[in-house]
Coordinates of C-alpha atoms (C1' of nucleotides) in Angstrom, one line a residue:
Chain A
M566 CA 31.5 -39.9 192.5
R567 CA 34.1 -37.2 193.0
P568 CA 33.2 -33.6 192.4
S569 CA 33.9 -32.8 188.8
R570 CA 36.0 -29.9 187.8
P571 CA 35.3 -27.4 185.0
L572 CA 37.4 -27.7 181.9
T573 CA 39.9 -24.9 181.3
S574 CA 38.4 -24.2 178.0
E575 CA 35.0 -23.7 179.7
V576 CA 36.5 -21.4 182.2
L577 CA 38.1 -19.3 179.5
A578 CA 35.0 -19.3 177.3
A579 CA 32.9 -18.1 180.2
A580 CA 35.4 -15.4 181.1
L581 CA 35.5 -14.2 177.5
A582 CA 31.7 -14.1 177.3
R583 CA 31.5 -12.0 180.4
A584 CA 34.2 -9.7 179.0
A585 CA 32.2 -9.3 175.8
V586 CA 29.2 -8.1 177.8
R587 CA 31.2 -5.9 180.1
S588 CA 33.0 -4.2 177.2
G589 CA 29.7 -3.5 175.5
L590 CA 30.5 -5.7 172.5
S591 CA 27.6 -8.0 173.0
D592 CA 24.2 -7.7 174.8
A593 CA 24.0 -11.4 175.7
P594 CA 27.0 -13.5 176.6
P595 CA 28.2 -14.9 173.2
A596 CA 29.0 -18.6 172.8
A597 CA 32.8 -18.3 172.8
E598 CA 34.7 -21.2 171.3
I599 CA 38.1 -22.2 172.7
S600 CA 40.4 -24.4 170.7
V601 CA 43.6 -26.0 171.6
P602 CA 46.1 -24.9 168.9
H603 CA 48.4 -27.6 167.5
Q604 CA 50.8 -24.9 166.4
A605 CA 53.6 -24.1 168.8
G606 CA 53.6 -20.4 169.5
H607 CA 49.8 -20.0 169.5
G608 CA 49.5 -20.6 173.2
D609 CA 47.8 -23.5 175.0
H610 CA 44.2 -22.3 174.4
S611 CA 43.0 -19.9 171.7
S612 CA 39.8 -18.0 171.0
N613 CA 38.5 -16.6 167.8
L614 CA 35.7 -14.7 169.6
A615 CA 37.1 -11.3 168.4
L616 CA 36.9 -12.4 164.8
I617 CA 33.3 -13.5 165.3
L618 CA 32.2 -10.3 167.1
A619 CA 34.1 -7.9 164.8
R620 CA 31.4 -7.8 162.1
A621 CA 28.5 -6.8 164.4
A622 CA 30.8 -4.4 166.3
K623 CA 31.9 -2.8 163.0
K624 CA 35.4 -2.6 164.4
P625 CA 38.6 -4.3 163.3
P626 CA 39.1 -7.7 164.8
R627 CA 42.3 -6.8 166.6
A628 CA 40.6 -3.7 168.2
V629 CA 37.8 -6.0 169.4
A630 CA 40.4 -8.4 170.8
E631 CA 42.0 -5.6 172.7
A632 CA 38.7 -4.5 174.2
L633 CA 38.0 -8.1 175.2
V634 CA 41.4 -8.6 176.8
A635 CA 41.1 -5.3 178.7
A636 CA 37.7 -6.4 180.1
L637 CA 38.9 -9.9 180.9
E638 CA 38.8 -11.2 184.4
L639 CA 40.5 -14.5 184.8
P640 CA 40.8 -16.8 187.8
P641 CA 44.2 -16.3 189.6
D642 CA 47.1 -18.5 188.7
L643 CA 45.5 -20.0 185.6
I644 CA 47.0 -18.0 182.8
E645 CA 50.5 -16.8 182.6
K646 CA 50.2 -14.8 179.3
T647 CA 47.4 -13.5 177.2
E648 CA 48.3 -12.2 173.8
I649 CA 46.6 -11.1 170.6
A650 CA 47.9 -12.7 167.5
G651 CA 47.3 -12.9 163.8
P652 CA 44.1 -11.5 162.5
G653 CA 42.7 -11.2 166.1
F654 CA 43.1 -14.5 167.9
I655 CA 43.4 -14.3 171.7
N656 CA 46.0 -16.8 172.8
F657 CA 46.3 -18.0 176.4
T658 CA 49.4 -19.6 177.8
L659 CA 48.8 -21.7 180.9
S660 CA 50.8 -20.9 184.0
R661 CA 53.2 -23.3 185.6
E662 CA 50.9 -23.6 188.5
A663 CA 48.0 -24.6 186.3
L664 CA 50.1 -27.2 184.5
W665 CA 51.3 -28.6 187.8
H666 CA 47.8 -28.7 189.0
S667 CA 47.0 -31.2 186.2
V668 CA 49.9 -33.4 187.3
Q669 CA 48.5 -33.4 190.8
A670 CA 45.0 -34.1 189.5
A671 CA 46.2 -37.1 187.4
L672 CA 48.0 -38.6 190.4
T673 CA 45.2 -37.8 192.9
E674 CA 42.3 -38.9 190.8
G675 CA 43.8 -41.9 189.0
L676 CA 41.3 -43.7 186.8
A677 CA 38.8 -40.9 187.3
Y678 CA 41.2 -38.3 185.9
G679 CA 39.7 -36.8 182.8
A680 CA 36.2 -36.5 184.2
S681 CA 34.4 -33.2 183.8
G682 CA 30.9 -32.0 184.8
G683 CA 28.1 -30.6 182.8
G684 CA 26.2 -33.7 181.9
A685 CA 22.5 -33.7 181.1
A686 CA 20.1 -34.3 183.9
A687 CA 18.2 -37.0 182.2
P688 CA 20.1 -40.3 181.6
V689 CA 21.5 -41.2 178.2
Q690 CA 21.0 -44.6 176.7
V691 CA 23.6 -46.1 174.3
E692 CA 22.3 -49.1 172.4
F693 CA 24.9 -51.1 170.4
V694 CA 25.8 -54.4 168.9
S695 CA 22.2 -55.7 169.0
A696 CA 23.4 -58.6 166.8
N697 CA 20.8 -61.0 165.6
P698 CA 20.8 -64.1 167.8
T699 CA 21.2 -66.3 164.7
G700 CA 25.0 -66.5 164.8
P701 CA 28.2 -65.5 166.6
V702 CA 29.3 -61.9 167.2
N703 CA 31.1 -60.9 164.0
V704 CA 33.8 -58.3 163.4
V705 CA 31.5 -55.4 162.6
N706 CA 29.6 -56.2 165.8
A707 CA 33.0 -56.3 167.5
R708 CA 33.8 -52.8 166.2
A709 CA 30.4 -51.6 167.3
A710 CA 31.1 -53.1 170.7
A711 CA 34.4 -51.3 171.0
V712 CA 32.9 -48.0 169.9
G713 CA 29.7 -48.2 171.9
D714 CA 31.4 -49.2 175.1
A715 CA 34.1 -46.6 174.8
L716 CA 31.5 -43.9 174.0
A717 CA 29.5 -44.9 177.0
R718 CA 32.6 -44.7 179.2
C719 CA 33.4 -41.2 177.8
L720 CA 29.9 -40.0 178.4
R721 CA 30.0 -41.2 182.0
A722 CA 33.3 -39.3 182.4
R723 CA 31.5 -36.3 181.0
G724 CA 29.0 -36.5 183.8
H725 CA 26.1 -38.2 182.1
A726 CA 24.2 -41.1 183.7
V727 CA 24.5 -43.8 181.0
Q728 CA 22.7 -47.0 180.4
T729 CA 24.0 -49.5 177.8
E730 CA 21.6 -51.8 176.1
F731 CA 21.6 -54.7 173.6
Y732 CA 18.4 -55.2 171.6
V733 CA 17.7 -58.8 171.0
N734 CA 15.8 -59.5 167.7
D735 CA 14.2 -62.7 168.9
M736 CA 11.2 -62.6 166.6
G737 CA 10.3 -63.2 163.0
T738 CA 11.3 -65.3 160.1
Q739 CA 14.9 -65.5 160.9
I740 CA 14.1 -67.0 164.3
D741 CA 11.9 -69.7 162.7
L742 CA 14.7 -70.5 160.4
L743 CA 17.2 -70.6 163.3
G744 CA 14.9 -73.1 165.1
R745 CA 14.6 -75.3 162.0
S746 CA 18.3 -75.1 161.5
L747 CA 18.9 -76.2 165.0
R748 CA 16.4 -79.1 164.6
A749 CA 18.4 -80.3 161.6
R750 CA 21.6 -80.2 163.6
L751 CA 20.0 -82.1 166.5
E752 CA 18.7 -84.7 164.0
E753 CA 22.2 -85.0 162.6
R754 CA 23.7 -85.4 166.0
L755 CA 21.2 -88.1 167.2
G756 CA 20.8 -89.8 163.8
A757 CA 17.1 -89.1 164.2
G758 CA 16.1 -87.5 160.9
P759 CA 17.2 -86.0 157.6
G760 CA 19.3 -83.3 159.2
T761 CA 18.7 -80.9 156.3
I762 CA 19.3 -77.3 156.9
P763 CA 16.3 -75.4 155.5
E764 CA 16.7 -73.0 152.5
G765 CA 17.8 -69.6 153.9
G766 CA 18.7 -71.2 157.2
Y767 CA 21.9 -71.1 159.1
P768 CA 24.5 -73.7 157.9
G769 CA 27.4 -72.5 160.0
E770 CA 29.3 -75.0 162.1
Y771 CA 28.5 -73.1 165.2
L772 CA 24.9 -74.5 165.3
A773 CA 26.3 -78.0 165.1
D774 CA 28.5 -77.1 167.9
A775 CA 25.5 -75.8 169.8
A776 CA 23.6 -79.0 169.2
R777 CA 26.5 -81.1 170.5
S778 CA 26.7 -79.0 173.6
F779 CA 23.2 -80.0 174.8
A780 CA 22.6 -82.8 177.2
E781 CA 21.4 -85.8 175.3
A782 CA 18.1 -85.9 177.2
E783 CA 17.4 -82.3 176.3
A784 CA 18.3 -82.9 172.7
R785 CA 15.9 -85.8 172.5
S786 CA 13.2 -83.9 174.3
L787 CA 13.5 -81.0 171.9
L788 CA 13.2 -83.3 168.9
D789 CA 10.3 -85.3 170.3
G790 CA 8.2 -82.2 170.7
A791 CA 6.4 -81.2 167.5
D792 CA 6.7 -77.6 168.6
D793 CA 9.3 -75.8 166.4
G794 CA 8.8 -72.6 168.5
R795 CA 10.2 -74.4 171.5
I796 CA 13.4 -75.3 169.6
A797 CA 13.6 -71.8 168.3
R798 CA 13.4 -70.3 171.7
R799 CA 16.0 -72.7 173.0
A800 CA 18.2 -71.8 170.0
V801 CA 17.9 -68.1 170.8
E802 CA 18.9 -68.7 174.4
E803 CA 21.9 -70.7 173.3
M804 CA 23.1 -68.2 170.8
L805 CA 22.5 -65.3 173.2
G806 CA 24.5 -67.0 175.9
R807 CA 27.4 -67.5 173.4
Q808 CA 27.2 -63.8 172.3
R809 CA 27.1 -62.7 175.9
R810 CA 30.2 -64.8 176.8
D811 CA 32.1 -63.6 173.8
L812 CA 31.3 -59.9 174.6
E813 CA 32.2 -60.3 178.3
S814 CA 35.5 -61.9 177.5
Y815 CA 36.0 -58.8 175.3
G816 CA 35.3 -56.6 178.3
V817 CA 31.9 -55.4 177.2
A818 CA 29.0 -56.0 179.5
F819 CA 25.6 -54.5 178.9
D820 CA 23.3 -53.0 181.6
E821 CA 20.3 -54.3 179.8
W822 CA 19.4 -57.0 177.2
F823 CA 16.1 -55.9 175.8
R824 CA 14.0 -58.5 174.0
Q825 CA 12.0 -57.6 170.9
S826 CA 9.4 -60.2 172.1
A827 CA 8.8 -58.1 175.2
L828 CA 6.9 -55.7 172.9
Y829 CA 4.4 -58.3 171.7
P830 CA 1.5 -60.2 173.2
P831 CA 0.9 -62.0 175.4
G832 CA 3.1 -59.9 177.7
S833 CA 2.7 -56.6 176.0
Q834 CA 0.6 -54.7 173.5
A835 CA 3.4 -52.2 172.9
V836 CA 3.6 -52.9 169.2
F837 CA -0.1 -52.2 168.6
E838 CA -0.1 -49.2 171.0
A839 CA 2.6 -47.7 168.9
L840 CA 0.5 -48.3 165.7
E841 CA -2.5 -46.6 167.3
T842 CA -0.4 -43.7 168.5
L843 CA 0.7 -43.1 165.0
R844 CA -2.8 -43.6 163.6
A845 CA -4.3 -41.1 166.1
A846 CA -1.7 -38.6 165.0
G847 CA -2.9 -39.1 161.4
F848 CA 0.2 -40.8 160.0
V849 CA -1.1 -44.2 159.1
A850 CA -3.0 -45.2 156.0
E851 CA -4.3 -48.6 154.8
R852 CA -3.3 -49.7 151.3
E853 CA -3.7 -53.1 149.7
G854 CA -4.6 -54.6 153.0
A855 CA -1.5 -53.4 154.8
Q856 CA -1.0 -50.5 157.3
W857 CA 1.5 -47.9 156.1
F858 CA 3.4 -45.2 158.0
L859 CA 3.4 -42.0 156.0
S860 CA 7.1 -41.4 156.5
T861 CA 7.3 -39.3 153.3
R862 CA 5.6 -36.5 155.4
F863 CA 8.9 -36.3 157.3
G864 CA 11.3 -36.5 154.3
D865 CA 11.6 -40.3 153.9
E866 CA 11.8 -41.5 150.3
E867 CA 8.8 -43.7 150.5
D868 CA 6.1 -44.7 153.0
R869 CA 6.8 -47.8 155.0
V870 CA 4.8 -50.9 155.9
L871 CA 3.9 -51.2 159.6
V872 CA 1.6 -54.2 159.5
R873 CA 1.7 -56.7 156.6
G874 CA -1.3 -57.8 154.7
N875 CA -1.3 -61.0 156.8
G876 CA -1.7 -59.0 160.0
E877 CA 2.0 -59.5 161.1
P878 CA 3.7 -56.4 162.4
T879 CA 7.0 -55.5 160.6
Y880 CA 10.3 -55.2 162.3
F881 CA 10.0 -51.5 161.7
L882 CA 6.9 -51.2 163.8
A883 CA 8.5 -53.2 166.6
D884 CA 11.4 -50.8 166.4
I885 CA 9.1 -47.8 166.7
A886 CA 7.5 -49.5 169.7
Y887 CA 10.9 -50.1 171.1
H888 CA 11.7 -46.3 170.8
V889 CA 8.4 -45.4 172.5
N890 CA 9.5 -47.7 175.2
K891 CA 12.9 -46.1 175.5
R892 CA 11.2 -42.7 175.8
R893 CA 8.9 -44.0 178.6
R894 CA 11.9 -45.2 180.5
G895 CA 12.9 -41.6 180.8
F896 CA 16.0 -41.3 178.7
G897 CA 16.7 -37.7 177.8
R898 CA 18.7 -38.8 174.9
V899 CA 19.1 -42.0 173.1
I900 CA 22.1 -43.0 170.9
D901 CA 21.7 -46.0 168.6
I902 CA 24.7 -47.5 167.0
W903 CA 23.8 -49.4 163.9
G904 CA 25.7 -51.5 161.4
P905 CA 26.3 -50.5 157.8
D906 CA 23.4 -52.6 156.6
H907 CA 21.0 -50.3 158.4
H908 CA 22.0 -46.9 157.3
G909 CA 19.1 -46.7 154.9
H910 CA 16.8 -47.0 157.8
I911 CA 17.8 -43.8 159.5
P912 CA 15.3 -41.5 157.7
R913 CA 12.3 -43.7 158.5
M914 CA 13.3 -44.1 162.1
Q915 CA 13.9 -40.4 162.5
A916 CA 10.5 -39.8 160.8
A917 CA 8.8 -42.1 163.3
V918 CA 10.5 -40.2 166.2
R919 CA 9.2 -36.9 164.9
A920 CA 5.7 -38.3 164.2
L921 CA 5.7 -39.4 167.9
G922 CA 6.4 -35.8 168.8
H923 CA 9.8 -36.3 170.4
E924 CA 12.0 -33.3 170.4
E925 CA 14.6 -32.8 167.7
G926 CA 17.8 -34.5 168.5
W927 CA 16.4 -36.9 171.1
L928 CA 17.5 -39.8 168.9
E929 CA 21.0 -39.9 167.5
I930 CA 21.9 -42.7 165.2
L931 CA 25.6 -43.5 164.5
I932 CA 26.6 -45.9 161.8
V933 CA 29.5 -48.2 162.3
Q934 CA 31.0 -48.8 158.9
Q935 CA 32.3 -52.1 157.6
V936 CA 35.6 -53.7 158.5
N937 CA 38.1 -55.2 156.0
L938 CA 40.4 -57.7 157.7
L939 CA 43.9 -57.8 156.2
R940 CA 46.5 -60.3 156.7
E941 CA 50.0 -59.8 155.2
G942 CA 48.4 -57.0 153.1
T943 CA 45.6 -59.1 151.5
V944 CA 41.9 -59.1 152.4
V945 CA 40.7 -62.0 154.4
K946 CA 37.7 -63.4 152.6
M947 CA 34.6 -64.4 154.4
S948 CA 31.9 -66.6 152.9
K949 CA 28.5 -65.5 153.8
R950 CA 26.8 -68.3 151.9
A951 CA 28.5 -71.0 153.8
G952 CA 27.8 -69.1 157.0
E953 CA 31.5 -68.8 157.7
F954 CA 32.8 -65.4 158.9
V955 CA 35.5 -64.2 161.2
T956 CA 34.0 -63.9 164.6
L957 CA 34.8 -61.8 167.6
A958 CA 36.1 -64.9 169.3
D959 CA 38.4 -65.6 166.4
L960 CA 39.7 -62.1 166.4
V961 CA 40.4 -62.1 170.1
E962 CA 42.2 -65.4 169.8
E963 CA 44.4 -64.1 167.0
V964 CA 45.3 -60.5 168.2
G965 CA 44.0 -60.3 171.8
V966 CA 41.4 -58.0 173.4
D967 CA 43.7 -55.0 173.7
A968 CA 44.8 -54.8 170.1
A969 CA 41.3 -55.5 168.8
R970 CA 39.6 -52.8 170.9
F971 CA 42.4 -50.2 170.2
F972 CA 42.4 -50.9 166.5
F973 CA 38.6 -50.5 166.2
L974 CA 39.0 -47.0 167.8
M975 CA 41.7 -45.8 165.4
R976 CA 39.3 -44.6 162.8
R977 CA 36.2 -42.5 162.7
T978 CA 33.1 -44.6 163.4
D979 CA 31.5 -43.9 160.0
S980 CA 34.6 -44.6 158.0
H981 CA 35.5 -48.0 156.5
L982 CA 38.2 -49.6 158.5
D983 CA 41.1 -51.7 157.3
F984 CA 42.1 -53.9 160.2
D985 CA 45.7 -55.2 159.7
L986 CA 45.9 -58.4 161.7
S987 CA 49.6 -58.7 161.0
L988 CA 50.3 -55.2 162.4
A989 CA 48.0 -55.8 165.4
K990 CA 50.2 -58.8 166.4
M991 CA 53.5 -57.0 166.0
R992 CA 55.6 -56.3 169.1
T993 CA 57.2 -53.2 167.8
V994 CA 56.7 -49.4 167.6
A995 CA 54.9 -49.9 164.3
N996 CA 52.0 -51.2 166.3
P997 CA 50.2 -48.2 168.0
V998 CA 48.7 -50.2 170.8
F999 CA 52.0 -51.6 171.6
Y1000 CA 53.7 -48.2 171.5
V1001 CA 51.2 -46.8 174.0
Q1002 CA 51.2 -49.8 176.3
Y1003 CA 55.0 -49.8 176.3
G1004 CA 54.9 -46.2 177.5
H1005 CA 52.9 -47.2 180.5
A1006 CA 55.1 -50.2 181.2
R1007 CA 58.2 -48.0 180.9
I1008 CA 56.8 -45.6 183.5
A1009 CA 55.9 -48.4 185.8
S1010 CA 59.4 -49.7 185.5
L1011 CA 60.9 -46.2 186.1
V1012 CA 58.9 -45.7 189.3
R1013 CA 59.9 -49.1 190.6
H1014 CA 63.5 -48.4 189.8
A1015 CA 63.2 -45.1 191.7
G1016 CA 62.2 -47.2 194.8
A1017 CA 58.9 -45.4 195.2
A1018 CA 56.5 -47.0 197.5
E1019 CA 53.6 -46.3 195.3
R1020 CA 52.7 -44.6 192.0
G1021 CA 49.9 -42.4 193.3
P1022 CA 49.5 -39.1 195.1
G1023 CA 52.2 -40.0 197.6
L1024 CA 54.7 -39.0 194.9
L1025 CA 53.6 -35.4 195.3
D1026 CA 55.1 -35.2 198.8
G1027 CA 57.9 -32.6 198.5
A1028 CA 57.5 -32.3 194.8
E1029 CA 57.4 -28.8 193.2
P1030 CA 57.5 -28.0 189.5
G1031 CA 60.1 -25.3 190.0
P1032 CA 63.2 -27.3 188.9
M1033 CA 61.6 -28.4 185.7
V1034 CA 62.5 -25.9 183.0
S1035 CA 62.9 -27.9 179.8
D1036 CA 60.5 -28.0 176.8
A1037 CA 60.1 -31.7 177.1
E1038 CA 58.8 -31.3 180.6
R1039 CA 56.4 -28.5 179.8
I1040 CA 55.1 -30.3 176.7
L1041 CA 54.3 -33.4 178.7
M1042 CA 52.6 -31.4 181.4
K1043 CA 50.5 -29.6 178.8
R1044 CA 49.5 -32.9 177.2
I1045 CA 48.4 -34.3 180.6
A1046 CA 46.4 -31.1 181.1
D1047 CA 44.7 -31.6 177.8
F1048 CA 43.3 -35.0 178.6
P1049 CA 40.0 -33.8 180.2
E1050 CA 39.4 -31.6 177.2
V1051 CA 39.9 -34.6 174.8
V1052 CA 37.6 -36.9 176.8
A1053 CA 34.9 -34.2 176.8
G1054 CA 35.3 -33.7 173.1
A1055 CA 35.1 -37.4 172.4
A1056 CA 31.9 -37.6 174.4
D1057 CA 30.3 -34.4 173.1
A1058 CA 31.1 -35.2 169.4
R1059 CA 30.4 -38.9 169.9
E1060 CA 33.9 -39.6 168.6
P1061 CA 35.7 -42.0 170.8
H1062 CA 38.4 -42.5 168.2
R1063 CA 39.9 -39.3 169.4
L1064 CA 41.3 -41.2 172.4
T1065 CA 43.6 -43.3 170.3
G1066 CA 45.2 -40.3 168.6
Y1067 CA 45.6 -38.5 172.0
L1068 CA 47.2 -41.5 173.7
R1069 CA 49.7 -42.0 170.9
E1070 CA 50.7 -38.3 171.3
L1071 CA 50.9 -38.6 175.1
A1072 CA 53.1 -41.7 174.8
A1073 CA 55.3 -40.0 172.2
D1074 CA 55.7 -36.9 174.5
F1075 CA 56.6 -39.2 177.4
H1076 CA 59.2 -41.1 175.4
V1077 CA 60.8 -37.8 174.4
F1078 CA 60.8 -36.7 178.0
Y1079 CA 62.3 -40.0 179.0
E1080 CA 65.1 -39.7 176.5
R1081 CA 66.0 -36.1 177.5
C1082 CA 65.3 -36.0 181.2
R1083 CA 67.0 -38.2 183.7
V1084 CA 65.0 -38.9 186.8
V1085 CA 66.9 -41.2 189.2
G1086 CA 70.2 -39.7 190.2
E1087 CA 69.2 -36.1 189.8
A1088 CA 69.2 -33.7 192.8
P1089 CA 66.2 -34.6 195.0
P1090 CA 64.0 -31.6 194.1
L1091 CA 64.3 -32.3 190.4
M1092 CA 64.0 -36.0 190.8
R1093 CA 60.9 -35.8 192.8
A1094 CA 59.3 -33.4 190.3
R1095 CA 60.2 -35.6 187.3
L1096 CA 59.1 -38.7 189.0
A1097 CA 55.7 -37.2 189.8
L1098 CA 55.4 -36.0 186.2
A1099 CA 56.3 -39.4 184.8
A1100 CA 53.8 -41.1 187.1
A1101 CA 51.1 -38.6 186.2
A1102 CA 51.7 -39.4 182.5
G1103 CA 51.4 -43.1 183.4
A1104 CA 48.1 -42.4 185.3
T1105 CA 46.8 -40.5 182.3
L1106 CA 47.7 -43.3 179.9
E1107 CA 46.0 -45.8 182.2
A1108 CA 42.9 -43.6 182.5
G1109 CA 42.7 -43.2 178.7
L1110 CA 43.3 -46.9 178.0
S1111 CA 40.6 -47.7 180.6
L1112 CA 38.1 -45.6 178.7
M1113 CA 38.7 -47.9 175.7
G1114 CA 38.7 -51.1 177.7
V1115 CA 42.4 -51.6 177.0
S1116 CA 44.8 -52.8 179.7
A1117 CA 47.8 -50.8 181.0
P1118 CA 50.6 -53.4 181.6
E1119 CA 53.0 -53.0 184.5
S1120 CA 55.8 -54.5 182.5
M1121 CA 56.3 -55.9 179.0
Chain B
rG1373 C1' 18.5 -44.8 138.9
rC1374 C1' 17.9 -42.9 144.1
rG1375 C1' 20.1 -42.4 149.1
rC1376 C1' 24.2 -42.6 152.6
rC1377 C1' 29.7 -43.0 153.6
rC1378 C1' 34.4 -42.1 151.7
rG1379 C1' 38.5 -39.5 148.4
rU1380 C1' 44.3 -35.5 152.4
rA1381 C1' 52.2 -37.5 151.6
rG1382 C1' 54.4 -43.9 148.3
rC1383 C1' 50.8 -46.8 152.3
rU1384 C1' 47.2 -46.3 156.5
rC1385 C1' 44.8 -42.2 158.4
rA1386 C1' 44.1 -37.4 161.9
rG1387 C1' 42.6 -32.6 161.2
rU1388 C1' 39.1 -30.4 167.9
rU1389 C1' 32.1 -28.7 164.6
rG1390 C1' 34.8 -22.5 159.4
rG1391 C1' 40.7 -20.3 161.8
rA1392 C1' 46.8 -18.8 161.9
rU1393 C1' 52.5 -21.9 158.0
rA1394 C1' 47.5 -28.9 156.3
rG1395 C1' 49.6 -32.9 160.7
rA1396 C1' 50.8 -38.1 162.7
rG1397 C1' 52.3 -43.2 162.1
rC1398 C1' 54.4 -46.7 158.7
rA1399 C1' 57.7 -47.3 154.6
rG1400 C1' 62.8 -45.0 152.7
rC1401 C1' 67.6 -42.6 153.9
rG1402 C1' 71.0 -40.8 157.8
rG1403 C1' 72.2 -40.5 163.0
rA1404 C1' 72.0 -41.1 168.8
rU1405 C1' 73.1 -45.9 173.9
rU1406 C1' 79.5 -46.5 179.6
rU1407 C1' 73.3 -44.2 182.9
rC1408 C1' 66.0 -45.3 184.9
rU1409 C1' 62.9 -50.9 179.4
rA1410 C1' 67.0 -49.0 172.2
rA1411 C1' 60.2 -52.4 172.4
rU1412 C1' 63.0 -45.7 172.5
rC1413 C1' 64.7 -41.0 170.5
rC1414 C1' 66.6 -37.2 166.7
rG1415 C1' 67.1 -35.4 161.6
rC1416 C1' 65.9 -35.6 156.2
rU1417 C1' 62.8 -36.8 152.0
rG1418 C1' 57.6 -36.6 150.8
rG1419 C1' 51.1 -32.4 149.3
rU1420 C1' 47.3 -29.0 142.6
rC1421 C1' 43.6 -31.8 150.5
rG1422 C1' 39.9 -36.2 143.6
rG1423 C1' 38.6 -31.9 139.5
rG1424 C1' 35.8 -27.3 138.8
rG1425 C1' 32.6 -23.4 140.5
rG1426 C1' 30.4 -20.7 144.8
rU1427 C1' 29.5 -18.6 150.1
rU1428 C1' 33.3 -14.9 153.5
rC1429 C1' 37.7 -11.4 156.9
rA1430 C1' 39.0 -16.8 156.7
rA1431 C1' 37.3 -23.4 153.3
rG1432 C1' 40.6 -29.9 153.8
rU1433 C1' 36.0 -28.4 156.7
rC1434 C1' 29.8 -25.4 154.3
rC1435 C1' 26.8 -25.2 149.2
rC1436 C1' 26.4 -26.8 143.8
rU1437 C1' 28.4 -29.8 140.0
rC1438 C1' 31.4 -33.6 137.8
rC1439 C1' 34.9 -37.9 138.4
rG1440 C1' 36.2 -42.2 141.2
rG1441 C1' 35.5 -46.2 145.3
rG1442 C1' 32.3 -48.7 149.0
rC1443 C1' 27.5 -49.8 151.0
rG1444 C1' 22.2 -49.7 151.0
rC1445 C1' 17.5 -49.5 148.4
rG1446 C1' 11.8 -56.4 150.9
rC1447 C1' 4.6 -56.6 153.2
rC1448 C1' 13.1 -59.9 155.7
rA1449 C1' 15.5 -58.7 160.2

RNA sequence: GCGCCCGUAGCUCAGUUGGAUAGAGCAGCGGAUUUCUAAUCCGCUGGUCGGGGGUUCAAGUCCCUCCGGGCGCGCCA
């Protein structure tokens, strides 16, 4: 771990807060917000602090801004110009030295560029995908995998210790049905029985494929035993193995695969302990032979069953026990990423977390919304009844890992996503992932053409920003300097999709620079400066793509 | 019926936690290349931010209401 540097916006916010106290405008340091204006002419960073303080100070915002600026003490060489604009905004323009410092940082830090400190002391857990082991990883799972993995990487870059986890629902009715479905497929394969998929079972071809993949001796042994539970357990292991392989070839590996069954006897009493904890707190009632959680006390629409009339714990109770377990493992914060079919469960889960006495905000639940696959502008139909749906493996085969992961991060997580398969395969500018990767390949080619021995910090030898005076160069440097702010924002707001927008802009800024600024053939001082700048843009593209699990090609 | 998500340019969507003149990409039209990847770049056209009310110095953003689309509402997981 390299030492993390503070963000420019954090430096400015702290300086403004001190200035507010020093100038008597505020007793305690106010939480100053710094934004990065998209409007040219509004500086590189902007603060609305004067507008916020004006009311309490009973002074015009511009007068407050002037008092703040007068009391401002900034680090040397960071800001070239501080001006008051509009109704009272304080706009900062970064110095050339500060911009060049970002170029140096990108080249020196490489894939670690973009990291910033300030992470929580306690580790953060991100749980995602958690697909039922009754079928292949589907496209919504694939979206969740892209989002969860990218978010985990952004959080790490933000300084958090992060653990990723996949929750395996290896209990319950669905697993019984999975086992009986596999039995039918084994019978079919060996000609040893009716081979009928049970009602509500899993008729997809993948189980037949699984049955065929077993050694014949094992297949016979499974069928000979009368124990359906043994087949079910074997089926779970088989499906889990397939899910894990699909996800690994997609570039997503989990730190932990947590089994629901680990919360049940004989190995554990966690499910019943969770029930007793809630009961002791007075939030459990018995009705009609079942045990109910009084979740309406915490704003849920209705109370929820924890233990059924037949004595079986519900999935919900197991989920509560699971979150008790997460808490015991010491996570200071837990982020669950759920599919669209679970969004109705958020109030009851948050109710349970509150009933257990965990602090507000300990559990964050993000919903990954559904995905519509489009081919040539029309929706690709998936038949749930026949158990046929487009899988992660199908998707990767059709468009590749890079396009899949990039496309899943082009939209907000909680928005429905139209995934245009035709566009994802295009080898043109119209395809955003292509455009960004092409930028990286072009930079790699440029550096090769310049005859440089490497694309790293060695390019800084003898390079100074002085000769670079054009807008295109400054804009590109500024974009590179923004990257750590973007990564921090993506992590803090749990919005990894910000990366795709940023990388398209960075690639666009580079392409403009490339069109307007020759590198090879210019006088050595200018050539060295531009080559370092281009390589820094390439390093930033690579670092950003890496946070999304997308490759940065050397040539295309 | 209740709950959640969504509604921004012809299309697909951003909009940095309430900021300054609402931005990209695609599509359309017109341009740029004796030179490092033209797989690129530049310019133009395109908007009652679904409608209406409210909160305030400031609303695409927050609140209320209506319209329209999606999803969810089991002692399944």
